[in-house]
XYZ file of N, CA and C in Angstrom:
360
model
N 5.524 17.720 -6.042
C 5.584 15.511 -6.566
C 4.282 15.877 -7.631
N 5.132 15.192 -8.634
C 4.225 15.130 -9.977
C 3.524 13.733 -10.043
N 2.334 13.267 -10.376
C 1.506 12.389 -10.995
C 2.309 11.315 -11.191
N 2.405 10.003 -10.691
C 3.139 9.166 -11.379
C 2.474 8.069 -11.886
N 2.680 6.958 -13.148
C 2.120 5.851 -13.361
C 2.136 4.936 -12.616
N 1.230 3.272 -12.599
C 1.848 2.802 -12.004
C 3.218 2.460 -12.078
N 3.601 2.289 -13.168
C 5.066 1.217 -13.803
C 6.141 2.492 -12.865
N 5.672 3.563 -13.161
C 6.834 4.288 -12.214
C 6.883 4.272 -11.084
N 5.707 3.765 -10.509
C 5.634 4.060 -8.552
C 6.517 2.668 -8.394
N 5.932 1.764 -9.274
C 6.386 -0.054 -8.572
C 8.237 0.016 -8.962
N 8.457 0.766 -9.680
C 10.232 1.159 -10.259
C 10.845 2.339 -9.448
N 10.042 2.664 -8.657
C 10.454 3.564 -7.663
C 11.525 3.180 -6.521
N 11.974 3.370 -5.722
C 12.395 3.204 -4.187
C 11.605 4.528 -2.956
N 11.085 3.514 -2.318
C 10.771 4.585 -1.016
C 12.434 5.146 -0.125
N 11.706 6.446 -0.120
C 13.430 7.554 0.582
C 12.989 7.319 2.289
N 14.087 7.364 2.929
C 13.829 7.146 3.802
C 12.816 8.994 4.845
N 11.321 8.734 5.741
C 11.316 9.474 6.011
C 11.342 10.001 7.604
N 11.878 11.260 8.039
C 12.094 11.512 9.085
C 11.479 12.500 10.024
N 10.133 12.902 9.127
C 9.335 14.102 9.410
C 9.830 15.292 8.720
N 9.209 16.493 8.488
C 9.691 17.576 8.363
C 9.524 17.752 6.729
N 8.775 16.469 6.077
C 8.225 17.234 4.986
C 6.786 17.349 4.814
N 6.203 18.121 3.986
C 4.739 18.140 3.831
C 3.798 16.844 3.586
N 2.972 16.485 3.707
C 2.452 15.537 3.403
C 1.628 16.087 2.318
N 1.503 14.898 1.588
C 0.673 15.149 -0.084
C -0.783 15.416 0.054
N -1.119 16.634 -0.041
C -2.442 17.249 -0.430
C -3.600 16.237 -0.724
N -4.714 16.591 -0.812
C -5.870 16.080 -0.478
C -6.089 15.802 -2.163
N -6.128 16.655 -3.101
C -6.001 16.815 -4.361
C -4.787 16.051 -4.925
N -3.711 15.831 -4.093
C -2.807 15.190 -5.139
C -2.590 13.742 -4.714
N -3.308 13.523 -3.242
C -3.631 12.001 -3.225
C -4.773 11.102 -4.177
N -5.860 12.355 -4.451
C -6.248 11.626 -5.002
C -5.836 11.367 -6.649
N -5.597 12.131 -7.221
C -4.810 12.042 -8.628
C -4.145 10.828 -8.844
N -3.035 11.165 -7.409
C -2.306 9.664 -7.791
C -3.142 8.532 -7.489
N -3.932 8.362 -6.933
C -4.686 7.006 -6.330
C -5.754 6.445 -7.485
N -5.485 7.532 -8.290
C -6.898 7.363 -9.470
C -5.101 6.327 -10.569
N -4.372 6.229 -10.632
C -3.116 5.124 -10.862
C -3.040 3.928 -9.960
N -3.624 3.548 -9.024
C -3.425 2.470 -8.827
C -4.650 1.648 -8.605
N -5.008 0.485 -8.968
C -6.180 -0.393 -9.119
C -6.152 -0.718 -7.532
N -7.607 -0.881 -7.138
C -7.574 -1.381 -6.059
C -7.525 -0.499 -4.497
N -7.359 0.326 -4.991
C -6.963 1.563 -3.444
C -7.525 2.437 -2.900
N -8.549 2.560 -1.893
C -9.270 3.406 -1.824
C -9.078 4.381 -0.650
N -8.855 5.835 -0.250
C -8.148 7.005 0.034
C -9.232 7.167 1.171
N -8.861 7.097 2.631
C -9.519 7.694 4.066
C -10.548 8.365 3.416
N -11.741 9.149 4.016
C -12.174 9.988 4.115
C -11.504 11.246 4.654
N -10.417 10.705 5.229
C -10.079 12.080 5.995
C -8.534 12.435 4.851
N -8.513 11.593 4.007
C -7.480 11.568 2.946
C -6.185 11.594 3.924
N -5.872 10.592 4.632
C -4.457 10.641 5.590
C -3.673 8.784 5.379
N -4.925 7.780 4.744
C -4.357 6.549 4.976
C -5.100 6.290 3.286
N -4.644 5.567 3.059
C -4.708 4.649 1.539
C -4.423 3.088 2.502
N -5.591 2.270 1.671
C -5.984 0.935 1.767
C -6.572 0.234 0.876
N -6.183 -0.882 0.828
C -6.680 -2.209 0.069
C -7.222 -3.602 0.993
N -8.413 -4.196 0.073
C -8.632 -5.536 0.889
C -8.991 -6.234 -0.474
N -8.256 -7.529 0.599
C -8.365 -8.862 -0.312
C -9.816 -9.808 0.413
N -10.390 -10.698 -0.625
C -11.083 -11.622 0.515
C -10.078 -12.913 -0.161
N -9.451 -13.407 0.239
C -8.580 -14.661 0.037
C -9.239 -15.924 0.099
N -8.925 -17.361 -0.842
C -9.650 -18.263 -0.972
C -9.421 -19.350 0.578
N -8.239 -19.155 1.769
C -8.363 -19.741 2.308
C -6.886 -19.034 3.571
N -7.263 -19.577 4.262
C -5.968 -18.854 5.307
C -4.377 -18.812 4.854
N -4.392 -20.103 4.618
C -2.208 -20.333 3.787
C -2.445 -18.953 2.657
N -3.524 -18.919 1.469
C -3.129 -18.135 0.945
C -3.133 -16.531 1.733
N -3.978 -15.810 2.393
C -3.825 -14.698 2.859
C -2.574 -14.834 3.483
N -2.498 -15.660 4.264
C -1.279 -15.413 5.230
C 0.473 -14.943 3.640
N 0.229 -16.059 2.728
C 1.100 -15.777 1.930
C 0.700 -14.662 0.959
N -0.160 -13.581 1.126
C 0.289 -11.842 0.615
C 0.382 -11.746 1.970
N -0.136 -11.740 3.141
C 0.385 -10.707 4.084
C 2.298 -10.945 4.219
N 2.341 -12.383 4.197
C 4.141 -12.383 3.895
C 5.141 -11.459 2.491
N 4.031 -11.905 1.738
C 4.732 -10.704 0.411
C 4.870 -9.314 0.892
N 4.055 -9.262 1.415
C 3.358 -7.596 1.844
C 4.703 -7.520 2.651
N 4.999 -7.904 3.493
C 6.204 -7.803 4.621
C 6.608 -7.584 3.963
N 7.400 -8.818 3.118
C 9.133 -8.835 2.410
C 9.437 -7.660 2.224
N 8.319 -7.032 0.678
C 8.576 -5.921 0.368
C 8.616 -4.798 0.998
N 7.399 -4.799 2.006
C 7.900 -3.907 2.851
C 9.342 -3.510 3.819
N 9.713 -4.325 4.524
C 10.690 -4.570 4.803
C 12.353 -4.167 3.811
N 11.745 -4.738 2.609
C 13.331 -4.284 1.722
C 12.988 -2.517 1.392
N 11.973 -2.165 1.403
C 11.662 -0.702 1.333
C 11.561 0.346 2.553
N 12.294 -0.437 3.975
C 11.975 0.015 4.865
C 10.239 1.456 5.081
N 9.832 0.703 4.694
C 8.430 1.225 4.704
C 7.168 -0.233 5.354
N 6.160 0.624 6.408
C 5.922 -0.381 6.669
C 4.332 -0.226 6.780
N 3.822 -0.997 6.708
C 2.236 -0.404 6.192
C 1.172 -1.308 7.915
N 0.399 -0.760 7.974
C -0.392 -1.884 8.776
C -1.098 -2.899 7.900
N -0.976 -3.826 8.284
C -1.480 -5.500 7.874
C -2.146 -5.945 8.971
N -3.913 -5.996 8.279
C -4.481 -6.580 8.893
C -5.386 -7.958 8.512
N -5.511 -9.363 9.235
C -5.734 -10.468 9.206
C -7.288 -10.970 9.852
N -8.507 -10.546 9.128
C -9.513 -11.428 10.066
C -10.549 -12.432 9.445
N -11.575 -13.155 10.143
C -11.932 -13.946 9.763
C -11.159 -14.662 8.978
N -9.350 -15.626 9.332
C -9.143 -15.838 8.608
C -8.655 -15.711 7.344
N -9.228 -15.272 6.463
C -8.869 -15.258 4.545
C -9.366 -13.480 4.411
N -9.409 -12.241 5.284
C -9.867 -11.061 4.727
C -8.736 -10.442 5.492
N -7.912 -10.057 3.737
C -6.786 -9.043 4.454
C -6.582 -7.656 4.004
N -6.417 -6.937 5.080
C -6.662 -5.284 4.753
C -5.033 -4.684 4.755
N -4.516 -3.733 3.798
C -3.281 -3.461 4.250
C -3.808 -2.135 4.020
N -3.370 -1.425 5.067
C -2.914 0.414 5.177
C -1.852 1.071 5.497
N -1.765 1.695 4.302
C -0.986 2.974 4.300
C -0.852 4.328 4.379
N 0.018 4.800 5.386
C 0.031 6.242 5.781
C 1.651 6.137 6.143
N 2.178 7.678 6.100
C 3.586 7.736 6.565
C 3.282 8.391 8.064
N 3.756 7.295 9.101
C 3.252 8.504 10.365
C 4.430 9.240 10.194
N 5.291 9.499 10.357
C 6.333 10.512 10.289
C 5.439 11.759 10.125
N 4.953 11.747 9.163
C 4.161 13.301 9.150
C 2.920 13.541 8.859
N 2.064 12.266 9.541
C 0.914 12.783 10.196
C -0.372 12.283 8.285
N 0.369 12.185 7.458
C -0.322 11.823 6.787
C 0.124 10.965 5.213
N -0.186 11.231 3.566
C 0.482 9.923 2.915
C 1.409 11.311 2.351
N 3.017 10.069 2.049
C 3.717 10.558 1.093
C 4.249 9.990 -0.152
N 5.005 10.143 -0.578
C 5.073 9.814 -2.274
C 5.515 8.331 -1.481
N 6.063 7.634 -0.365
C 6.438 6.833 -0.105
C 5.178 5.468 -0.139
N 3.799 5.895 0.508
C 2.534 5.265 0.138
C 2.323 4.590 -0.775
N 2.451 5.756 -2.009
C 1.812 4.947 -3.255
C 2.652 4.262 -4.117
N 4.234 4.761 -3.974
C 5.253 3.714 -4.203
C 4.728 1.788 -3.657
N 4.799 1.551 -2.302
C 4.540 0.734 -1.653
C 3.286 0.059 -2.024
N 2.032 0.950 -2.281
C 0.838 0.791 -2.708
C 0.989 -0.508 -4.270
N 1.536 0.460 -5.092
C 2.215 -0.255 -6.494
C 3.122 -1.757 -6.448
N 3.929 -1.331 -5.611
C 4.799 -2.724 -4.896
C 3.997 -3.971 -4.381
N 2.842 -3.545 -3.987
C 2.302 -4.754 -2.730
C 1.129 -4.969 -4.112
N 0.448 -3.754 -5.025
C -0.015 -5.048 -6.022
C 0.332 -5.367 -7.467
N 2.014 -5.530 -7.115
C 3.282 -6.461 -8.282
C 2.853 -7.760 -7.512
N 3.043 -7.483 -6.002
C 3.396 -9.333 -5.326
C 1.521 -9.920 -5.186
N 1.228 -8.814 -5.101
C -0.357 -9.996 -5.259
C -0.916 -10.247 -6.236
N -0.416 -9.812 -7.554
C -0.211 -10.012 -8.889
C 0.309 -11.623 -9.251
N 1.672 -11.291 -8.490
C 2.546 -11.943 -8.843
C 2.391 -13.764 -8.080
N 1.565 -13.752 -7.136
C 0.994 -14.685 -6.412
C -0.833 -15.319 -7.230
N -0.458 -14.579 -7.776
C -2.120 -14.822 -8.556
C -3.433 -13.943 -7.574
N -3.263 -13.152 -7.651
C -4.287 -12.460 -7.049
C -5.033 -11.102 -8.408
């Protein structure tokens, strides 16, 4: 896999993953993550995540619903967390391969785009 820019990722489409493909290497994940604003790599290199502190509960739900819509469209589903009524955390990993795939970076770019579209 080659490293892609955020616009390239945001216009790509997730492909179904049922396993059988290798997870991204740690080096690749770090390099690809450099193209995405505000996402962090877990210590074990298996998950990328992003946090938002929203103005209120309604705004938090707006973001979560936007994430859910793009995830469903891409058929790649993140772990979504809402705590303290306005703290949102999105975690991405490809469960079928036990690590990160290109789909995770594509969805992260798309989530960045929807968060910007709602004014975040």
